[in-house]
Coordinates of C-alpha atoms in Angstrom, one line a residue:
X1 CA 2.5 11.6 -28.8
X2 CA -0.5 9.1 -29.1
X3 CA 1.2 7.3 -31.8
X4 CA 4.9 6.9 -29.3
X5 CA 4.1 2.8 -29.3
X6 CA 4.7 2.7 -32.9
X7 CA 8.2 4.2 -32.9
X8 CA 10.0 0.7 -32.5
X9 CA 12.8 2.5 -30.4
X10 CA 12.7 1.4 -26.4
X11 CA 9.4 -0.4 -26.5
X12 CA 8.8 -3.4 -24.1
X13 CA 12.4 -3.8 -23.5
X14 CA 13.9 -6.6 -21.2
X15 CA 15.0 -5.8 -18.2
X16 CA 18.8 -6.0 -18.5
X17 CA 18.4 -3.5 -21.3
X18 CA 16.7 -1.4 -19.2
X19 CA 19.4 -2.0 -17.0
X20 CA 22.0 -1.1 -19.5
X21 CA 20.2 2.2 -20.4
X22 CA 19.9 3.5 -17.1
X23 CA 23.4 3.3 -16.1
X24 CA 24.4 4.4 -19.2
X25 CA 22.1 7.8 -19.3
X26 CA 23.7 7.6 -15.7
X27 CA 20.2 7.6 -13.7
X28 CA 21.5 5.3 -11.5
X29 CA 24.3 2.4 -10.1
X30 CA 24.6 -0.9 -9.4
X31 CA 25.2 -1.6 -5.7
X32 CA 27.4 -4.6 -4.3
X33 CA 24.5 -6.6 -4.4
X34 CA 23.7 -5.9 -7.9
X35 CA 20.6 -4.2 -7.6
X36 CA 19.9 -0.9 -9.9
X37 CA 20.3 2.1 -6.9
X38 CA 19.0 5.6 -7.5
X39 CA 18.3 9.0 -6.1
X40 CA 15.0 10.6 -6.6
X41 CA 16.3 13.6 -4.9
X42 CA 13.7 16.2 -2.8
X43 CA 10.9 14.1 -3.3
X44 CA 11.5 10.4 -1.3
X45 CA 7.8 10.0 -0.8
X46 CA 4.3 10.5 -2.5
X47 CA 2.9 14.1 -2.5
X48 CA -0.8 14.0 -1.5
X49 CA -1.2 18.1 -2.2
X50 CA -0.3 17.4 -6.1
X51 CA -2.3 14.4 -6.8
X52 CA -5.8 15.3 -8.2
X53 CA -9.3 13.8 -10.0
X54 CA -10.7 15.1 -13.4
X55 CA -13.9 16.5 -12.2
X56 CA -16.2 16.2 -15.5
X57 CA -19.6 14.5 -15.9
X58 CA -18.2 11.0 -15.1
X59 CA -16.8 11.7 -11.7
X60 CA -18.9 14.4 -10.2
X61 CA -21.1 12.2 -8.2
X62 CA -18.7 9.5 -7.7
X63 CA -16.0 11.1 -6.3
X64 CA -15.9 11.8 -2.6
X65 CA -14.1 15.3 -3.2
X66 CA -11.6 16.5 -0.2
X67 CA -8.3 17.6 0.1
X68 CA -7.1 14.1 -0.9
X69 CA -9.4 13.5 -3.8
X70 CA -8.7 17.2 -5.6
X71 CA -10.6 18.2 -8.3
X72 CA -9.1 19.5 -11.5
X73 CA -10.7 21.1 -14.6
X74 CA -11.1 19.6 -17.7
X75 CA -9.7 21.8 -19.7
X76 CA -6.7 22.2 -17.8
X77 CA -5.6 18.8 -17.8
X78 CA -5.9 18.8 -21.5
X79 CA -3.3 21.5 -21.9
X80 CA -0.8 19.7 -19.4
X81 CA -1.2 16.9 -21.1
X82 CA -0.4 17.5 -24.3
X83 CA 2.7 20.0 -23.1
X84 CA 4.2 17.6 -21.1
X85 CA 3.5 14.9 -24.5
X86 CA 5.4 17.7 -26.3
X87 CA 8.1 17.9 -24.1
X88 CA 8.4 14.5 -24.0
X89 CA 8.1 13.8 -28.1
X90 CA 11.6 14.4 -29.2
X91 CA 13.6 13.2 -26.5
X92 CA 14.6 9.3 -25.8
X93 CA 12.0 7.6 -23.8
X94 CA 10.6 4.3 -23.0
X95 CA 7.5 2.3 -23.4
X96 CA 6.0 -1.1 -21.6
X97 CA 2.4 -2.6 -22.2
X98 CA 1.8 -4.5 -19.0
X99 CA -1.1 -4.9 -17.1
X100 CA -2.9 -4.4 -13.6
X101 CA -4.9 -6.8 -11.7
X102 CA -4.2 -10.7 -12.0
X103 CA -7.9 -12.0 -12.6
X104 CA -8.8 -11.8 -15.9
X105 CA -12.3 -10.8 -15.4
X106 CA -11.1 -7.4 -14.0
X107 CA -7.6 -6.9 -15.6
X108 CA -7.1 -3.6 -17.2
X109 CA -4.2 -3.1 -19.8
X110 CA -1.7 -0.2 -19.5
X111 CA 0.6 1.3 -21.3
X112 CA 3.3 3.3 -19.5
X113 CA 5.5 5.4 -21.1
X114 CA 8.4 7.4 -19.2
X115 CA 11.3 9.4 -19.5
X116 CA 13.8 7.3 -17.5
X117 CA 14.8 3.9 -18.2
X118 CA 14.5 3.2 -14.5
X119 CA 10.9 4.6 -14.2
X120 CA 10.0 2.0 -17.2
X121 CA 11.8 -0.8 -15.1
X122 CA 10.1 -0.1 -12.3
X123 CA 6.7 -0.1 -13.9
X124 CA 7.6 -3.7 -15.5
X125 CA 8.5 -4.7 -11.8
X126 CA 5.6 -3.6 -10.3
X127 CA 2.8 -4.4 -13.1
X128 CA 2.1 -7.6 -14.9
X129 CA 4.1 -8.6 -17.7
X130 CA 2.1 -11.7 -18.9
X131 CA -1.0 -11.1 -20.8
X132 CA -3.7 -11.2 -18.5
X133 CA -6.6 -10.9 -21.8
X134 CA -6.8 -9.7 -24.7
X135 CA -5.1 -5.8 -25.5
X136 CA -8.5 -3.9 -25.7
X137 CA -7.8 0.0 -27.0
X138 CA -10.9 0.5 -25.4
X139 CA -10.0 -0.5 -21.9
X140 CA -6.3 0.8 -22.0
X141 CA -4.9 3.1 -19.4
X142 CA -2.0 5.2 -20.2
X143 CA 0.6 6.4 -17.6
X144 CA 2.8 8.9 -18.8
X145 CA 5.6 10.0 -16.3
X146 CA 7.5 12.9 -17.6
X147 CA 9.7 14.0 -14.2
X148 CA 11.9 16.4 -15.7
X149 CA 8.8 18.4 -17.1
X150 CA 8.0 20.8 -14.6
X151 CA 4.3 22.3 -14.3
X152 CA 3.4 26.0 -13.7
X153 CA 1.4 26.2 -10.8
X154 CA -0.1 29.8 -12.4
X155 CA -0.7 28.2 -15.4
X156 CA -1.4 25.0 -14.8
X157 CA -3.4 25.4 -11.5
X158 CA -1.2 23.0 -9.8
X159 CA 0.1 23.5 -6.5
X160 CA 3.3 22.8 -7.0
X161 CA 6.3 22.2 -9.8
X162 CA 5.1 18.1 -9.2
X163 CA 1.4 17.0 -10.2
X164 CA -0.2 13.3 -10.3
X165 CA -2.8 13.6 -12.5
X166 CA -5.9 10.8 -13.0
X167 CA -8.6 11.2 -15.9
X168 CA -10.7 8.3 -14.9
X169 CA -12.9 9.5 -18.4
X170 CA -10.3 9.4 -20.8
X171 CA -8.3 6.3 -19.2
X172 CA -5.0 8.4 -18.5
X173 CA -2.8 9.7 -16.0
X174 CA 0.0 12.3 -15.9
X175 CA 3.1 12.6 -13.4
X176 CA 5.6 15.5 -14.0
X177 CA 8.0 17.2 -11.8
X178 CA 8.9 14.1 -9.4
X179 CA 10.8 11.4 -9.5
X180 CA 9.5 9.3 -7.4
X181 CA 8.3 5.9 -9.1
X182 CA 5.7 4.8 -6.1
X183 CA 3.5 7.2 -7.8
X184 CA 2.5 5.0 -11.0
X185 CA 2.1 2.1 -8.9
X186 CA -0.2 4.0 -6.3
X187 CA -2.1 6.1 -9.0
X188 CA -3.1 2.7 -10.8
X189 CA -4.1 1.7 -8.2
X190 CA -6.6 4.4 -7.4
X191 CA -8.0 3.7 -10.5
X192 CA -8.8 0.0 -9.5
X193 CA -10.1 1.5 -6.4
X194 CA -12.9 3.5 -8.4
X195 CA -13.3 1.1 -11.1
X196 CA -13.9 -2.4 -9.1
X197 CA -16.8 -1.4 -6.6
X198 CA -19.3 -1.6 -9.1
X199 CA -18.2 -5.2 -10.2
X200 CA -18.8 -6.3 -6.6
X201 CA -15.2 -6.2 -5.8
X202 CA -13.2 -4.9 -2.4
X203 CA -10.3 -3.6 -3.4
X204 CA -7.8 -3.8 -0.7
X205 CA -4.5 -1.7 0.3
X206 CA -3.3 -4.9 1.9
X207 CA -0.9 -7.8 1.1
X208 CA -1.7 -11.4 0.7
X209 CA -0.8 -15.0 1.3
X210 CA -1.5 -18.5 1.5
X211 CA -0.7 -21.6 2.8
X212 CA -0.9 -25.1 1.5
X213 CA -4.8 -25.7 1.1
X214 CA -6.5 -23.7 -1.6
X215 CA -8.4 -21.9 1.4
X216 CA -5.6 -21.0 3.4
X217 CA -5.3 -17.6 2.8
X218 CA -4.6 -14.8 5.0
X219 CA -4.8 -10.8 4.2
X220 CA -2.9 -8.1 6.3
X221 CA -4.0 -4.8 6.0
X222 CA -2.0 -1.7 7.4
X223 CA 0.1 1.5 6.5
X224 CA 3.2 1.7 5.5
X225 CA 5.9 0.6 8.4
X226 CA 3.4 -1.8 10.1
X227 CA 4.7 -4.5 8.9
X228 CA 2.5 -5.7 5.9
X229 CA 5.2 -6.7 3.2
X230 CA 7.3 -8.2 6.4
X231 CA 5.1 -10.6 7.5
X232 CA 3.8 -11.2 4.3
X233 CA 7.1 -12.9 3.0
X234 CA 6.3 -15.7 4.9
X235 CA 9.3 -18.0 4.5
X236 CA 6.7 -21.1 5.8
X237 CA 4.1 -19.5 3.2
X238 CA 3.4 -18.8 -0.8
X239 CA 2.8 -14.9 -1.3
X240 CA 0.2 -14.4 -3.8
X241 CA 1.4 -10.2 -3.3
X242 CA 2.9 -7.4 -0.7
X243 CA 0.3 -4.2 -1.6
X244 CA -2.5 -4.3 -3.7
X245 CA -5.7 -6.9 -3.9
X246 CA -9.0 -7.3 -4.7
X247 CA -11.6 -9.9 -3.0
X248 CA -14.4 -10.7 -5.2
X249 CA -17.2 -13.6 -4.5
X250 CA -14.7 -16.0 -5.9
X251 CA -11.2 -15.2 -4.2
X252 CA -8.4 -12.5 -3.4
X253 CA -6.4 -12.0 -6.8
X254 CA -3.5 -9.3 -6.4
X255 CA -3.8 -6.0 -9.2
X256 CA 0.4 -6.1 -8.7
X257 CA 3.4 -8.4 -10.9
X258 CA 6.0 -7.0 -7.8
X259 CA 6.6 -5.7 -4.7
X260 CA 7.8 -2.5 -3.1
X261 CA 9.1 -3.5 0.1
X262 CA 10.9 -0.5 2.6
X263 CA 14.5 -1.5 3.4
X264 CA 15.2 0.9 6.4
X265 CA 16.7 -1.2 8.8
X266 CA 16.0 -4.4 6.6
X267 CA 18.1 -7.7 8.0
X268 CA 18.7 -11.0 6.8
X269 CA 17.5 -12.6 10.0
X270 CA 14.3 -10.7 10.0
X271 CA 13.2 -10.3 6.4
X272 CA 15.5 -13.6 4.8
X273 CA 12.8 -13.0 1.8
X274 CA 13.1 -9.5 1.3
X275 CA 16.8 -9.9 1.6
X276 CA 17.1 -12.1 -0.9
X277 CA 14.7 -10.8 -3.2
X278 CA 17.3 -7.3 -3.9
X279 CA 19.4 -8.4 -6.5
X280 CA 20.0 -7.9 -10.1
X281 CA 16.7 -6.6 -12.0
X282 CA 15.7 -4.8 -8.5
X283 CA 16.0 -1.3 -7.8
X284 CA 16.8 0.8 -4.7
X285 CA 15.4 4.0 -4.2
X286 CA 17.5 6.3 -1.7
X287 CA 19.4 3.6 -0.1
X288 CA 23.0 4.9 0.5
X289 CA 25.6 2.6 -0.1
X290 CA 28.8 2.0 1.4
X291 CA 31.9 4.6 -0.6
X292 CA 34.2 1.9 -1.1
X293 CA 32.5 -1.4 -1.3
X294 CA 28.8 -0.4 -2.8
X295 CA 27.4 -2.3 -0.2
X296 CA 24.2 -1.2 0.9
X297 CA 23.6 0.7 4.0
X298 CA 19.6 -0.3 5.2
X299 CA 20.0 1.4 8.4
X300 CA 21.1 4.5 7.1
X301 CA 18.1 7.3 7.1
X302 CA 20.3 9.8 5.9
X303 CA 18.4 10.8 2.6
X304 CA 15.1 9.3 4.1
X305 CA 13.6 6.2 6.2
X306 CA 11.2 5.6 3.0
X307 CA 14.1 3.7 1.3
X308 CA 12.5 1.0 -1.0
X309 CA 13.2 -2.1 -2.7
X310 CA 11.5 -2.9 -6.0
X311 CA 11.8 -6.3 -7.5
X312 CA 9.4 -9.1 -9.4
X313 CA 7.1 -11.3 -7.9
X314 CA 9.6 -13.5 -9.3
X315 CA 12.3 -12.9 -7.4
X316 CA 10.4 -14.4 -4.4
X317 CA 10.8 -18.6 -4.4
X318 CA 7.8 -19.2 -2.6
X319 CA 4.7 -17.6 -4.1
X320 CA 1.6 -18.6 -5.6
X321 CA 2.3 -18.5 -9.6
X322 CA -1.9 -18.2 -10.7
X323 CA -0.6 -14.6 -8.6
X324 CA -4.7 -15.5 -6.9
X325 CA -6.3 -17.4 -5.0
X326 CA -9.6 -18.7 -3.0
X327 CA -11.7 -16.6 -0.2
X328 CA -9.4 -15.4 3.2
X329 CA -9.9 -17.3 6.7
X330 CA -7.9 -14.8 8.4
X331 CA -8.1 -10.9 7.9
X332 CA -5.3 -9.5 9.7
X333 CA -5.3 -5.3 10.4
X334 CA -1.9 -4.3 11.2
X335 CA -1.7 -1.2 13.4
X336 CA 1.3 0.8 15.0
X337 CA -0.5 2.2 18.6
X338 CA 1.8 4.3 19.9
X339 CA 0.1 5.0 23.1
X340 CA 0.9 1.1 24.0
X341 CA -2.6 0.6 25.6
X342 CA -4.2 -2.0 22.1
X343 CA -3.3 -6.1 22.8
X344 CA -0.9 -7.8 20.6
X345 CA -3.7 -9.2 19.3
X346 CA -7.5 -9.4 19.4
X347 CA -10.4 -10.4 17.7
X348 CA -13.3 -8.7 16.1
X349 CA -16.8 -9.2 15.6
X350 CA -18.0 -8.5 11.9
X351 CA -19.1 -4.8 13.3
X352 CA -16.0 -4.2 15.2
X353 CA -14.0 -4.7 11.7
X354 CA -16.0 -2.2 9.8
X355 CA -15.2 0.1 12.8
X356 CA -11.6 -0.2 12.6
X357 CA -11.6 -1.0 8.7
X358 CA -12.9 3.0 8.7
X359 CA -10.8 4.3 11.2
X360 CA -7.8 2.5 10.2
X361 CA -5.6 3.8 13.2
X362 CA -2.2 3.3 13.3
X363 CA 1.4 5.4 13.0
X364 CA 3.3 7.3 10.5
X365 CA 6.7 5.3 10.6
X366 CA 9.3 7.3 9.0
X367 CA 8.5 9.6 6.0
X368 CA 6.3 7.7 3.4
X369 CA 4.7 11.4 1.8
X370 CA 6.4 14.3 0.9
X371 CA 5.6 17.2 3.7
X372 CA 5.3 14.1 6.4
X373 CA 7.3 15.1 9.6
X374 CA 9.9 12.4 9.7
X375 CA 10.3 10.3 13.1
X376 CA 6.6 8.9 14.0
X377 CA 3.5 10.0 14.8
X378 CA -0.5 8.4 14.9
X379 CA -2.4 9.0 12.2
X380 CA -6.2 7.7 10.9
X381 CA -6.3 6.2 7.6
X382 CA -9.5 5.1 6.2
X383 CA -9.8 1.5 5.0
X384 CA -5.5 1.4 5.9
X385 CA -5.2 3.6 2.5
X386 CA -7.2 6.9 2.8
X387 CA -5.1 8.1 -0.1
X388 CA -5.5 5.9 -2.8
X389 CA -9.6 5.7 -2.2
X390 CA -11.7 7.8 -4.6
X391 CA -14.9 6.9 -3.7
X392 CA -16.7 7.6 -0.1
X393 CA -15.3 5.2 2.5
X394 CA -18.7 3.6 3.9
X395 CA -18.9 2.0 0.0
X396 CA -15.3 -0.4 0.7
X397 CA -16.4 -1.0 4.6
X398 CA -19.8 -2.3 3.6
X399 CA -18.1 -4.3 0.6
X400 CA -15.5 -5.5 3.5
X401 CA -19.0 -6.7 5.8
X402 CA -20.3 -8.4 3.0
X403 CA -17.3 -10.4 1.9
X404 CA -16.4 -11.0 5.6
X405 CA -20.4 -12.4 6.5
X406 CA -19.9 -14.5 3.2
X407 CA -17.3 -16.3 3.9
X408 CA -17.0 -16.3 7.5
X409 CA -13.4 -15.0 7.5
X410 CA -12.1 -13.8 11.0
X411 CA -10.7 -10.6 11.7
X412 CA -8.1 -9.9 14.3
X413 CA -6.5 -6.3 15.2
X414 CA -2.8 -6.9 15.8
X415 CA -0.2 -4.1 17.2
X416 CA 2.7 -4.0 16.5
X417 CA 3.6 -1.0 18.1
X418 CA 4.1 -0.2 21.4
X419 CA 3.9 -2.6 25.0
X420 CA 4.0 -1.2 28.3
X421 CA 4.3 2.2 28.0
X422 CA 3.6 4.8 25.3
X423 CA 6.1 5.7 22.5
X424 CA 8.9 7.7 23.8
X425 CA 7.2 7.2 27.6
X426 CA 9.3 3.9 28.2
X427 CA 7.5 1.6 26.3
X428 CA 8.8 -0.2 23.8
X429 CA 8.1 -2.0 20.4
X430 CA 7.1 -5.3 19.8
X431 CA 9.7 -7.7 18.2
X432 CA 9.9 -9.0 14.7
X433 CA 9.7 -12.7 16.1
X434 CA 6.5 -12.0 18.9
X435 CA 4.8 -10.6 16.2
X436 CA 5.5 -13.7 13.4
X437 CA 4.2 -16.0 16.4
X438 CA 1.5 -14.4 16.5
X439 CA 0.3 -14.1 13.0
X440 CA 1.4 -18.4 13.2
X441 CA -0.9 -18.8 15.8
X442 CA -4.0 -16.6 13.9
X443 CA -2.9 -18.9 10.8
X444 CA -2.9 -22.1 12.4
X445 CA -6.3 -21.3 13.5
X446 CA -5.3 -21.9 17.1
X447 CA -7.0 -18.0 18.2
X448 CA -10.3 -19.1 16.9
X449 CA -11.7 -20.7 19.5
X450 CA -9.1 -19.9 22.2
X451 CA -10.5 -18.2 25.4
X452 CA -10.6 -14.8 25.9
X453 CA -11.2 -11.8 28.1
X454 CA -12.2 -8.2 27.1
X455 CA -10.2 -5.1 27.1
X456 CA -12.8 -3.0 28.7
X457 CA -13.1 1.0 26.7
X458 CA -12.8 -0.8 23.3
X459 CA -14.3 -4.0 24.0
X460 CA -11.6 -5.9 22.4
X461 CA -11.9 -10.0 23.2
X462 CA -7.8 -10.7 23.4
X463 CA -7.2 -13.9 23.9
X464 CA -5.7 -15.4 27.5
X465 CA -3.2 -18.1 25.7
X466 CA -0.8 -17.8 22.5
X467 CA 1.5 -20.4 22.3
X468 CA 5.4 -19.2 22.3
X469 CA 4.0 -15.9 23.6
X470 CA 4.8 -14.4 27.3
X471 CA 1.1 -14.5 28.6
X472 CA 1.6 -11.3 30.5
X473 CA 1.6 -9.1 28.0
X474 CA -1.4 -10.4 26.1
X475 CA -3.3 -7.7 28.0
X476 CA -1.6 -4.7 27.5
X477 CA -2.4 -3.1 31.7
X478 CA 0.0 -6.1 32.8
X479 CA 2.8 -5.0 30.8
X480 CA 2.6 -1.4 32.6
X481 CA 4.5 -0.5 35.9
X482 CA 2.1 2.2 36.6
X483 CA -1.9 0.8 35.8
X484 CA -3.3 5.0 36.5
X485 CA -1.3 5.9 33.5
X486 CA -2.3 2.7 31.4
X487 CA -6.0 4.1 31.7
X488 CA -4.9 7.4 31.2
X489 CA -3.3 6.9 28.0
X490 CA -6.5 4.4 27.1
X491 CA -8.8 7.5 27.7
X492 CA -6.6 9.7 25.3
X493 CA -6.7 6.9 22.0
X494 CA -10.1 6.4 22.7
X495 CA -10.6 10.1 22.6
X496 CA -9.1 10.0 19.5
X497 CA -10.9 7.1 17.9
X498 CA -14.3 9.2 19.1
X499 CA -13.3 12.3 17.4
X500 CA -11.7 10.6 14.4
X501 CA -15.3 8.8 13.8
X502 CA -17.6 11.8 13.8
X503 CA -16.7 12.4 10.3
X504 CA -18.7 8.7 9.3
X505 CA -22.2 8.4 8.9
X506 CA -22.9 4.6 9.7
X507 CA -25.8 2.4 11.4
X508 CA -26.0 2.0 14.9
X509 CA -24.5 -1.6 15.3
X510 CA -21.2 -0.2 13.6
X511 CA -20.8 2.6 15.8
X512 CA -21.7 1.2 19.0
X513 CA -18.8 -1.6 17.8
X514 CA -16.1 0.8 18.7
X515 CA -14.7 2.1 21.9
X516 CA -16.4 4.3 24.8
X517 CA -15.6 7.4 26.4
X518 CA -15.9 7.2 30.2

C-alpha cells in the first residue's frame, strides 16, 4: 500500500473525471443545478467518540488527553492500518497530492488516497491544488479514507464500526467505517492545530476576509450555524477562506483551497455567494432533491440539517487569489445565545477576548456530530473549535492575546441568536440583514470609537448607535416585555459561563474579564 502513488491508475485526476467516476460507480447524482449530490447514509455529521491521538513518545506530554483527544496504542494503530491498506490494495481507488495551509513557510503536503471517487473530489475541493513548496517525503501527511472497511471494536479497540485515526509521529491518518467526507478536512486540520503553535502561529477555526486595503481584514470565529461561512461571503468583500486560518506575525493565511458551507435553508437573497458557488465540480452531501426536476430542496431536514455544500475557492468571484493576507483589524466571535440576554454586538477588551476565546459559548444549530440531539441547544466550545484542538486550550488563548496586543486588532462578541426573549420563550432570532449591518458597521470602523454603555453581569461595552440598526435593541433588556425575566435568564447564562470556566486555570486579569454572579 505505500507504493499506491506509483500505480498510474486514478492519480491526481481532474475533476470532471472524478465526476464521471462517481456517477458511474453510482456513488452519487447530478442535481438540477449540476452539482455532484450524495448520501453518506447514518453518519451526516463528525463522530467525536471515534476520533483518537497516537499516544507514543511524541505526543504524551503534548497532548491535552480527554474524551475528545482519545488516546490510542501504538501498536494497535499499526495493525488497522495496514488491514484497512489491505482491504483497500486490490480494489479501484483514487489518489490526489495536494496541500494544506496557503503560506509557504508552514505548508504541509498530503497525499490522500480514498475509496470513492467523491471522497477524492472532495479532498481536491477542500485542499490546495497548486504547489504551495517543494513535495518533501519527509514532511508528507497521508490521509487514507477507506469507508467501506469496517473496524472491530474488540479487535481494534475502537468504539465503534467508524474510527478517525491521527499519528501525528508517523505523518498519517486513518478514516474507516464512515462516509462522511468533513472528516479529512477536520482531521488535517487538527494536525495544523498541533503542528503550528510552536512556529508562533494561532491557528484559528474561523473564516476570513478582506476588503480593499492590504490591512483590511476581518476574522469571524464561531461554530457551526452561527453564521461564519455566511457572512464571510461578503458580496462587498474578497474572501481569503470560510473555516480554517492561521495568524502568524506577518498575516492570516487560510490552511483550506475550498469551502464547506451548510445549505439548510440556504437562499439566493441571503447567501447570493454560496448560491452561486453550487454548481458543476461542487458536491452536496444529504441535500434531497426535488423527484421530478432534481432541483435541490435546502430547506428540507429530512435526512439531516448538516446538509453541506463543497466547492473551490474558485467558484467564489470575489476572493483574494495569494488565498492570505496582512494582520486582522477586526476579530469578530460569532455566538448563537439562546437565552436572548448578550447585545447584537459588543466590544471586548484584550482580556475579555481570551475569556470568551476559552469559553467559546454559543448553540448547537441543527446536527453537525453524529450522537448530537438534532433541533438546538447551548453548548461551550473552547477557542469556537474544542474538537479539532489537540493541545491544552490556555496555549491558542495566550497566542490569540499576543497577536491581538501586536497588532491592535479589536474584538467584538456578536449574537446572532436570540432578541427579546429566550429560544422557544418568545424570543426570536436575529435576521440575516441586522446581522450583515452590523458586521458593515464593525468593518467600516464606525464601532471603534462609537459610545457605549455597559451590560452590567458581563461587563460588555455595547455600543448606543449602529447606523441602519433599530437602537432599541442594541441593549438586549429593551427588547424584553418583561425586564424580571431578562435578569433572570442573565443570572442563568452567567451561571453557566461560571461553571463552564472552573475547568481553566488562567491569571487573574482574565478571569475577572468575564461575567459575575450576583
Amino acid at each position: 500500500m505505500n507504493d499506491v502513488t506509483t500505480l498510474g491508475r486514478n492519480v491526481d485526476l481532474p475533476a470532471a473525471e472524478l465526476v464521471d467516476k462517481a456517477i458511474l460507480r453510482e456513488e452519487g447524482v447530478l442535481s438540477a443545478n449540476e452539482a455532484l449530490t450524495v448520501n453518506t447514509g447514518a453518519r451526516t455529521g463528525r463522530s467525536p467518540r471515534d476520533r483518537f491521538i497516537v499516544k507514543d513518545a511524541e505526543t504524551t506530554n503534548s497532548v491535552d488527553w480527554n474524551n475528545i483527544n482519545q488516546p490510542f496504542e501504538r501498536a494497535n494503530f499499526d495493525r488497522l492500518w495496514a488491514s484497512a491498506s489491505d482491504f483497500l490494495e486490490d480494489k479501484e481507488h483514487f489518489v490526489s497530492h495536494l496541500w494544506v495551509g496557503a503560506e509557504p513557510t508552514y505548508a504541509l503536503p498530503v497525499t490522500v488516497i480514498t475509496e470513492l471517487a467523491w471522497h477524492n473530489l472532495f479532498a481536491q475541493n477542500l485542499f490546495i491544488r497548486e504547489a504551495m513548496g517543494e513535495w518533501s517525503e519527509g514532511k508528507n501527511w497521508t490521509v487514507l479514507n477507506v469507508p467501506s472497511f469496517n473496524a472491530e471494536p474488540q479487535r481494534d479497540h475502537t468504539n465503534s464500526e467508524a474510527a478517525v485515526i491521527l499519528d501525528m509521529t508517523q505523518k498519517r491518518i486513518l478514516i474507516c467505517g464512515t462516509l462522511y467526507a468533513g472528516e479529512m478536512k477536520k482531521a488535517m486540520f487538527s494536525v495544523l492545530n498541533y503542528i503550528l503553535p510552536a512556529y508562533d502561529v494561532l491557528p484559528m477555526h474561523c473564516a476570513a476576509n478582506k476588503g480593499q486595503q492590504q490591512d483590511d481584514v476581518a476574522l469571524f470565529f464561531g461554530l457551526s450555524g452561527t453564521g461564519k461561512t455566511t457572512l464571510s461571503a461578503d458580496p462587498e468583500r474578497y474572501l481569503i477562506g470560510d473555516d480554517e486560518h492561521g495568524w502568524s506575525k506577518e498575516g492570516v493565511f487560510n490552511f483550506e483551497g475550498g469551502c464547506y458551507a451548510k445549505c439548510i435553508n440556504l437562499s439566493q437573497e441571503n447567501e447570493p455567494v454560496i448560491w452561486n458557488a453550487i454548481r458543476y465540480g461542487t458536491i452536496m452531501e444529504n441535500v434531497t432533491l426535488h423527484p421530478e426536476t432534481g432541483e435541490p430542496l435546502y430547506a428540507d431536514d429530512s435526512l439531516t440539517q448538516n446538509t453541506r455544500a463543497a466547492y473551490p475557492r474558485e467558484f467564489i468571484p470575489l476572493r483574494v487569489p495569494e488565498n492570505r493576507a496582512g494582520k486582522p483589524k477586526a476579530v469578530i466571535f460569532l455566538t448563537c445565545d439562546l437565552y436572548g440576554v448578550l447585545p447584537p454586538v459588543s466590544l471586548l477588551t484584550k482580556e475579555q477576548a481570551a475569556y470568551h476565546f476559552l469559553s467559546g459559548y454559543t448553540a448547537h444549530v441543527g446536527s453537525t456530530e453524529v450522537g448530537s440531539a438534532s433541533g438546538v441547544a447551548p453548548t461551550f466550545s473552547t477557542c469556537f473549535g474544542a474538537p479539532f484542538f489537540p493541545r491544552p486550550a490556555q496555549v491558542y488563548a495566550n497566542l490569540l492575546m499576543k497577536r491581538v496586543e501586536e497588532t491592535g486588532s479589536q474584538v467584538y462578541l456578536v449574537n446572532t441568536g436570540w432578541t427579546g426573549g429566550a429560544f422557544g420563550k418568545g424570543g426570536k432570532r436575529f435576521s440575516i440583514p441586522t446581522t450583515r449591518s452590523i458586521i458593515r458597521a464593525i468593518l467600516s470602523g464606525e464601532l471603534r470609537d462609537t459610545p457605549t454603555e455597559v451590560l452590567s453581569g458581563f461587563d460588555l461595552r455595547i455600543p448606543t448607535r449602529v447606523e441602519d440598526i433599530d437602537p432599541q435593541i442594541l441593549n438586549p433588556k429593551n427588547t424584553w416585555a418583561d425586564s424580571e425575566n431578562f435578569e433572570t435568564e442573565k443570572q442563568n447564562l452567567i451561571e453557566k459561563f461560571v461553571n463552564n470556566f472552573k475547568k481553566f486555570k488562567v491569571s487573574d486579569e482574565i478571569l475577572n474579564a468575564g461575567p459575575d454572579l450576583k
